[in-house]
Amino acid sequence: MPFLKKKTAKLSPEGLLLAEQENKKMLEMQRMATLQSWSVLPEDHVLVHTFQLHESPFCRQDAASLFNGWDIFSTSLVDLKDIKKLTAETSRYTGMYHNVALVLEVPRQNILGTFPRDVNFINHAGREYYNPAGAVVRPYELVDCIKSGRGKGKFRCAGGYQQLLTPANLMTQDNLIRKQYSHNEILVIGRPGLNLYAGLPPTQNIRVTKVLGVDRTLFPDYSNVHFDHMKSTEEIGKHVARLNNVPFEMI
């Protein structure tokens, strides 16, 4: 008797539409659950935006007012327990790109994408000279970067920049690929009032809760710092903390 291949039942157009709607609903539920996990970070974890000592507007203006005018900017999730005591013998891992860090309180609906490594997002894409205060000269560049995954230089983020992981999953992957000077990248929307996710309120203001100073070596080189008379991470950090009326801690 010849072998007869079992026919697969084909869905009607109505069935296909229903399946598509169910799949979309499931993906939305997963996205909401992932975003909800960012509402309360794990113990000793902080979300930070770091900046260079000698080229930052954070030395002249409170951070909250700056973030309110920024489209998307990069942050990192850091486990403070991973930062070991600073010694003279070696440099240390900090999980941060620069030495001074603003600890942020970010509403979950402001989070655009979460990645266990640096994904070279083009901050302030579409603005003149890629300056956050610059005029919008390429109106579609930001959306194109998010959807296509086009980053700095020749970097491409497979799947685009709107991808989400829970803090726990992100840090698990971060630990697997971590190097001494590596850091993860969390993309955050600064502007309030934008509706990104159905079922969630619009984006809200981002708050600064603390400023951290985190040198990688015991005797850093501050010879290229030109902001007034301040030279060290601690001096800059304390100044920025005063501008934001928040505590400062040197780690």
mmCIF file of C-alpha atoms in Angstrom:
data_model
loop_
_atom_site.group_PDB
_atom_site.id
_atom_site.type_symbol
_atom_site.label_atom_id
_atom_site.label_comp_id
_atom_site.label_asym_id
_atom_site.label_seq_id
_atom_site.Cartn_x
_atom_site.Cartn_y
_atom_site.Cartn_z
ATOM 1 C CA MET A 1 0.000 0.000 0.000
ATOM 2 C CA PRO A 2 1.527 3.368 -0.964
ATOM 3 C CA PHE A 3 2.356 5.818 1.836
ATOM 4 C CA LEU A 4 -0.136 8.651 1.937
ATOM 5 C CA LYS A 5 1.124 11.997 3.234
ATOM 6 C CA LYS A 6 -1.181 13.482 5.800
ATOM 7 C CA LYS A 7 -2.602 16.744 4.662
ATOM 8 C CA THR A 8 -2.243 19.777 6.925
ATOM 9 C CA ALA A 9 -5.477 21.629 7.381
ATOM 10 C CA LYS A 10 -5.311 25.150 6.038
ATOM 11 C CA LEU A 11 -6.647 28.001 8.101
ATOM 12 C CA SER A 12 -9.333 30.193 6.625
ATOM 13 C CA PRO A 13 -8.598 33.920 6.252
ATOM 14 C CA GLU A 14 -10.639 34.462 9.412
ATOM 15 C CA GLY A 15 -8.602 31.783 11.216
ATOM 16 C CA LEU A 16 -5.325 33.317 10.108
ATOM 17 C CA LEU A 17 -6.453 36.731 11.356
ATOM 18 C CA LEU A 18 -7.513 35.257 14.691
ATOM 19 C CA ALA A 19 -4.181 33.428 15.073
ATOM 20 C CA GLU A 20 -2.294 36.627 14.273
ATOM 21 C CA GLN A 21 -4.324 38.553 16.843
ATOM 22 C CA GLU A 22 -3.686 35.898 19.504
ATOM 23 C CA ASN A 23 0.030 35.890 18.767
ATOM 24 C CA LYS A 24 0.133 39.687 18.988
ATOM 25 C CA LYS A 25 -1.770 39.579 22.276
ATOM 26 C CA MET A 26 0.702 37.046 23.706
ATOM 27 C CA LEU A 27 3.683 39.156 22.670
ATOM 28 C CA GLU A 28 2.111 42.236 24.271
ATOM 29 C CA MET A 29 1.546 40.336 27.520
ATOM 30 C CA GLN A 30 5.183 39.196 27.515
ATOM 31 C CA ARG A 31 6.350 42.756 26.861
ATOM 32 C CA MET A 32 4.201 44.115 29.722
ATOM 33 C CA ALA A 33 5.542 41.463 32.102
ATOM 34 C CA THR A 34 9.133 42.293 31.103
ATOM 35 C CA LEU A 35 8.582 46.026 31.550
ATOM 36 C CA GLN A 36 6.934 45.419 34.915
ATOM 37 C CA SER A 37 10.107 43.672 36.088
ATOM 38 C CA TRP A 38 11.925 47.024 35.713
ATOM 39 C CA SER A 39 9.601 48.736 38.203
ATOM 40 C CA VAL A 40 11.613 47.467 41.170
ATOM 41 C CA LEU A 41 15.270 46.633 40.495
ATOM 42 C CA PRO A 42 17.036 43.747 42.243
ATOM 43 C CA GLU A 43 18.843 44.548 45.494
ATOM 44 C CA ASP A 44 22.061 46.596 45.071
ATOM 45 C CA HIS A 45 21.288 47.208 41.378
ATOM 46 C CA VAL A 46 21.143 50.755 40.008
ATOM 47 C CA LEU A 47 20.366 52.227 36.621
ATOM 48 C CA VAL A 48 22.984 54.851 35.782
ATOM 49 C CA HIS A 49 23.865 57.390 33.140
ATOM 50 C CA THR A 50 27.559 58.245 33.197
ATOM 51 C CA PHE A 51 29.456 61.195 31.753
ATOM 52 C CA GLN A 52 32.976 62.401 31.086
ATOM 53 C CA LEU A 53 34.421 64.877 33.546
ATOM 54 C CA HIS A 54 35.401 67.567 31.075
ATOM 55 C CA GLU A 55 32.614 67.706 28.498
ATOM 56 C CA SER A 56 29.272 67.445 30.229
ATOM 57 C CA PRO A 57 26.303 69.809 30.582
ATOM 58 C CA PHE A 58 25.576 67.994 33.868
ATOM 59 C CA CYS A 59 28.296 70.174 35.416
ATOM 60 C CA ARG A 60 26.218 73.288 34.651
ATOM 61 C CA GLN A 61 22.549 72.262 34.877
ATOM 62 C CA ASP A 62 20.391 69.905 36.893
ATOM 63 C CA ALA A 63 20.018 66.536 35.179
ATOM 64 C CA ALA A 64 16.216 66.229 35.293
ATOM 65 C CA SER A 65 15.735 69.363 33.164
ATOM 66 C CA LEU A 66 18.259 68.042 30.638
ATOM 67 C CA PHE A 67 16.663 64.594 30.378
ATOM 68 C CA ASN A 68 13.243 66.168 29.767
ATOM 69 C CA GLY A 69 14.513 67.466 26.430
ATOM 70 C CA TRP A 70 16.330 64.321 25.304
ATOM 71 C CA ASP A 71 14.747 61.840 22.904
ATOM 72 C CA ILE A 72 16.660 58.652 23.768
ATOM 73 C CA PHE A 73 19.862 58.192 25.737
ATOM 74 C CA SER A 74 21.971 55.313 26.993
ATOM 75 C CA THR A 75 22.147 54.004 30.538
ATOM 76 C CA SER A 76 23.568 50.869 32.186
ATOM 77 C CA LEU A 77 22.295 48.504 34.858
ATOM 78 C CA VAL A 78 25.006 47.985 37.472
ATOM 79 C CA ASP A 79 25.222 45.563 40.372
ATOM 80 C CA LEU A 80 27.122 47.537 43.002
ATOM 81 C CA LYS A 81 28.287 44.280 44.602
ATOM 82 C CA ASP A 82 30.332 43.608 41.453
ATOM 83 C CA ILE A 83 32.513 46.688 42.049
ATOM 84 C CA LYS A 84 35.428 45.531 44.146
ATOM 85 C CA LYS A 85 37.511 47.660 46.519
ATOM 86 C CA LEU A 86 39.947 49.946 44.709
ATOM 87 C CA THR A 87 43.612 49.029 45.126
ATOM 88 C CA ALA A 88 46.887 50.429 43.794
ATOM 89 C CA GLU A 89 47.901 47.155 42.160
ATOM 90 C CA THR A 90 45.315 46.915 39.424
ATOM 91 C CA SER A 91 42.391 48.524 37.662
ATOM 92 C CA ARG A 92 38.914 47.239 38.410
ATOM 93 C CA TYR A 93 35.630 46.420 36.699
ATOM 94 C CA THR A 94 32.879 48.998 37.285
ATOM 95 C CA GLY A 95 30.257 48.243 34.626
ATOM 96 C CA MET A 96 30.234 51.951 33.821
ATOM 97 C CA TYR A 97 31.440 53.797 30.744
ATOM 98 C CA HIS A 98 32.668 56.901 32.599
ATOM 99 C CA ASN A 99 33.720 57.834 36.141
ATOM 100 C CA VAL A 100 30.760 59.910 37.322
ATOM 101 C CA ALA A 101 27.327 58.268 37.390
ATOM 102 C CA LEU A 102 23.840 59.664 37.869
ATOM 103 C CA VAL A 103 21.656 57.073 39.598
ATOM 104 C CA LEU A 104 18.246 57.253 37.937
ATOM 105 C CA GLU A 105 14.663 56.426 38.779
ATOM 106 C CA VAL A 106 13.174 55.492 35.394
ATOM 107 C CA PRO A 107 9.467 54.704 34.859
ATOM 108 C CA ARG A 108 9.108 51.342 33.106
ATOM 109 C CA GLN A 109 7.282 52.878 30.122
ATOM 110 C CA ASN A 110 10.371 55.029 29.413
ATOM 111 C CA ILE A 111 12.494 51.956 28.652
ATOM 112 C CA LEU A 112 12.929 51.336 24.929
ATOM 113 C CA GLY A 113 15.507 48.534 24.737
ATOM 114 C CA THR A 114 17.735 46.458 27.010
ATOM 115 C CA PHE A 115 20.984 44.799 25.906
ATOM 116 C CA PRO A 116 23.667 42.864 27.820
ATOM 117 C CA ARG A 117 26.449 44.608 25.861
ATOM 118 C CA ASP A 118 27.200 48.003 24.391
ATOM 119 C CA VAL A 119 25.095 48.256 21.203
ATOM 120 C CA ASN A 120 26.453 51.600 19.985
ATOM 121 C CA PHE A 121 23.122 53.376 19.765
ATOM 122 C CA ILE A 122 23.317 56.785 18.071
ATOM 123 C CA ASN A 123 22.201 59.062 20.887
ATOM 124 C CA HIS A 124 20.305 62.136 19.637
ATOM 125 C CA ALA A 125 19.971 60.720 16.125
ATOM 126 C CA GLY A 126 18.377 63.141 13.690
ATOM 127 C CA ARG A 127 19.517 66.245 15.536
ATOM 128 C CA GLU A 128 22.062 68.724 14.213
ATOM 129 C CA TYR A 129 25.606 67.600 15.070
ATOM 130 C CA TYR A 130 23.977 64.852 17.188
ATOM 131 C CA ASN A 131 23.634 67.425 19.921
ATOM 132 C CA PRO A 132 20.663 66.858 22.277
ATOM 133 C CA ALA A 133 19.803 70.561 22.041
ATOM 134 C CA GLY A 134 20.320 70.691 18.271
ATOM 135 C CA ALA A 135 17.517 71.275 15.783
ATOM 136 C CA VAL A 136 15.893 68.229 14.213
ATOM 137 C CA VAL A 137 17.454 68.170 10.739
ATOM 138 C CA ARG A 138 16.778 64.517 9.810
ATOM 139 C CA PRO A 139 13.216 63.846 11.047
ATOM 140 C CA TYR A 140 13.151 60.109 10.289
ATOM 141 C CA GLU A 141 16.673 59.140 11.356
ATOM 142 C CA LEU A 142 15.777 58.269 14.948
ATOM 143 C CA VAL A 143 12.914 55.948 13.972
ATOM 144 C CA ASP A 144 15.057 54.400 11.240
ATOM 145 C CA CYS A 145 17.857 53.667 13.713
ATOM 146 C CA ILE A 146 15.443 52.053 16.173
ATOM 147 C CA LYS A 147 13.784 49.839 13.572
ATOM 148 C CA SER A 148 16.814 48.955 11.448
ATOM 149 C CA GLY A 149 19.348 48.619 14.258
ATOM 150 C CA ARG A 150 21.755 51.019 12.550
ATOM 151 C CA GLY A 151 24.265 52.144 15.171
ATOM 152 C CA LYS A 152 27.493 54.093 15.318
ATOM 153 C CA GLY A 153 29.969 53.457 12.508
ATOM 154 C CA LYS A 154 29.248 50.140 10.829
ATOM 155 C CA PHE A 155 27.545 48.578 13.849
ATOM 156 C CA ARG A 156 24.210 46.843 13.295
ATOM 157 C CA CYS A 157 21.961 45.629 16.092
ATOM 158 C CA ALA A 158 20.190 42.523 14.796
ATOM 159 C CA GLY A 159 16.442 42.816 15.318
ATOM 160 C CA GLY A 160 16.523 46.572 15.916
ATOM 161 C CA TYR A 161 16.810 48.510 19.148
ATOM 162 C CA GLN A 162 13.360 47.850 20.605
ATOM 163 C CA GLN A 163 14.137 44.606 22.412
ATOM 164 C CA LEU A 164 13.473 43.855 26.067
ATOM 165 C CA LEU A 165 14.982 41.591 28.721
ATOM 166 C CA THR A 166 14.182 41.418 32.428
ATOM 167 C CA PRO A 167 16.904 42.779 34.732
ATOM 168 C CA ALA A 168 17.692 39.237 35.879
ATOM 169 C CA ASN A 169 18.063 37.870 32.347
ATOM 170 C CA LEU A 170 20.082 40.878 31.239
ATOM 171 C CA MET A 171 22.567 40.535 34.107
ATOM 172 C CA THR A 172 22.881 36.777 33.541
ATOM 173 C CA GLN A 173 23.928 37.420 29.941
ATOM 174 C CA ASP A 174 26.094 40.380 30.979
ATOM 175 C CA ASN A 175 28.056 38.125 33.350
ATOM 176 C CA LEU A 176 28.694 35.568 30.604
ATOM 177 C CA ILE A 177 30.248 38.055 28.166
ATOM 178 C CA ARG A 178 31.709 40.556 30.641
ATOM 179 C CA LYS A 179 35.185 42.024 30.183
ATOM 180 C CA GLN A 180 37.065 44.472 32.365
ATOM 181 C CA TYR A 181 35.871 47.598 30.586
ATOM 182 C CA SER A 182 32.540 46.343 29.244
ATOM 183 C CA HIS A 183 29.073 47.578 30.150
ATOM 184 C CA ASN A 184 25.494 46.791 29.197
ATOM 185 C CA GLU A 185 23.234 49.316 27.476
ATOM 186 C CA ILE A 186 19.681 50.264 28.424
ATOM 187 C CA LEU A 187 18.001 52.728 26.068
ATOM 188 C CA VAL A 188 15.753 55.199 27.850
ATOM 189 C CA ILE A 189 13.325 57.835 26.557
ATOM 190 C CA GLY A 190 13.902 61.174 28.231
ATOM 191 C CA ARG A 191 10.956 63.210 26.979
ATOM 192 C CA PRO A 192 7.752 62.923 29.010
ATOM 193 C CA GLY A 193 4.311 62.591 27.427
ATOM 194 C CA LEU A 194 5.103 60.033 24.703
ATOM 195 C CA ASN A 195 2.811 57.018 24.237
ATOM 196 C CA LEU A 196 5.063 54.075 23.433
ATOM 197 C CA TYR A 197 3.242 51.066 24.916
ATOM 198 C CA ALA A 198 -0.480 50.336 24.729
ATOM 199 C CA GLY A 199 -1.878 49.767 28.204
ATOM 200 C CA LEU A 200 0.768 51.871 29.939
ATOM 201 C CA PRO A 201 0.740 55.602 30.715
ATOM 202 C CA PRO A 202 2.828 58.009 28.647
ATOM 203 C CA THR A 203 6.510 58.447 29.404
ATOM 204 C CA GLN A 204 7.199 60.416 32.569
ATOM 205 C CA ASN A 205 9.980 62.546 34.012
ATOM 206 C CA ILE A 206 13.186 60.785 35.031
ATOM 207 C CA ARG A 207 14.512 61.496 38.522
ATOM 208 C CA VAL A 208 18.085 61.546 39.775
ATOM 209 C CA THR A 209 18.347 59.970 43.225
ATOM 210 C CA LYS A 210 22.114 59.965 43.797
ATOM 211 C CA VAL A 211 25.490 60.690 42.210
ATOM 212 C CA LEU A 212 28.307 58.137 42.310
ATOM 213 C CA GLY A 213 32.024 58.571 41.725
ATOM 214 C CA VAL A 214 33.649 55.369 40.493
ATOM 215 C CA ASP A 215 37.307 55.489 39.457
ATOM 216 C CA ARG A 216 38.804 52.436 37.756
ATOM 217 C CA THR A 217 42.297 53.017 39.145
ATOM 218 C CA LEU A 218 43.602 54.445 42.408
ATOM 219 C CA PHE A 219 45.442 57.295 40.694
ATOM 220 C CA PRO A 220 43.469 58.296 37.560
ATOM 221 C CA ASP A 221 44.896 60.730 35.030
ATOM 222 C CA TYR A 222 42.880 63.970 35.125
ATOM 223 C CA SER A 223 45.320 66.027 33.080
ATOM 224 C CA ASN A 224 42.766 66.563 30.295
ATOM 225 C CA VAL A 225 40.007 67.860 32.580
ATOM 226 C CA HIS A 226 39.325 71.566 32.058
ATOM 227 C CA PHE A 227 36.115 72.276 33.953
ATOM 228 C CA ASP A 228 37.134 75.259 36.105
ATOM 229 C CA HIS A 229 39.517 74.164 38.860
ATOM 230 C CA MET A 230 37.936 70.753 39.510
ATOM 231 C CA LYS A 231 40.137 67.812 38.595
ATOM 232 C CA SER A 232 38.995 64.663 40.369
ATOM 233 C CA THR A 233 35.993 62.380 40.115
ATOM 234 C CA GLU A 234 35.093 63.240 43.699
ATOM 235 C CA GLU A 235 35.177 67.004 43.127
ATOM 236 C CA ILE A 236 33.048 66.776 39.988
ATOM 237 C CA GLY A 237 30.664 64.276 41.584
ATOM 238 C CA LYS A 238 30.071 66.424 44.658
ATOM 239 C CA HIS A 239 29.461 69.476 42.469
ATOM 240 C CA VAL A 240 26.897 67.619 40.339
ATOM 241 C CA ALA A 241 25.213 66.195 43.441
ATOM 242 C CA ARG A 242 24.770 69.734 44.796
ATOM 243 C CA LEU A 243 23.239 70.861 41.484
ATOM 244 C CA ASN A 244 20.704 68.036 41.761
ATOM 245 C CA ASN A 245 20.218 68.267 45.532
ATOM 246 C CA VAL A 246 20.974 64.556 45.992
ATOM 247 C CA PRO A 247 23.583 62.589 47.982
ATOM 248 C CA PHE A 248 27.027 61.772 46.638
ATOM 249 C CA GLU A 249 29.025 58.607 47.254
ATOM 250 C CA MET A 250 32.539 57.679 46.199
ATOM 251 C CA ILE A 251 32.775 53.940 45.561
#
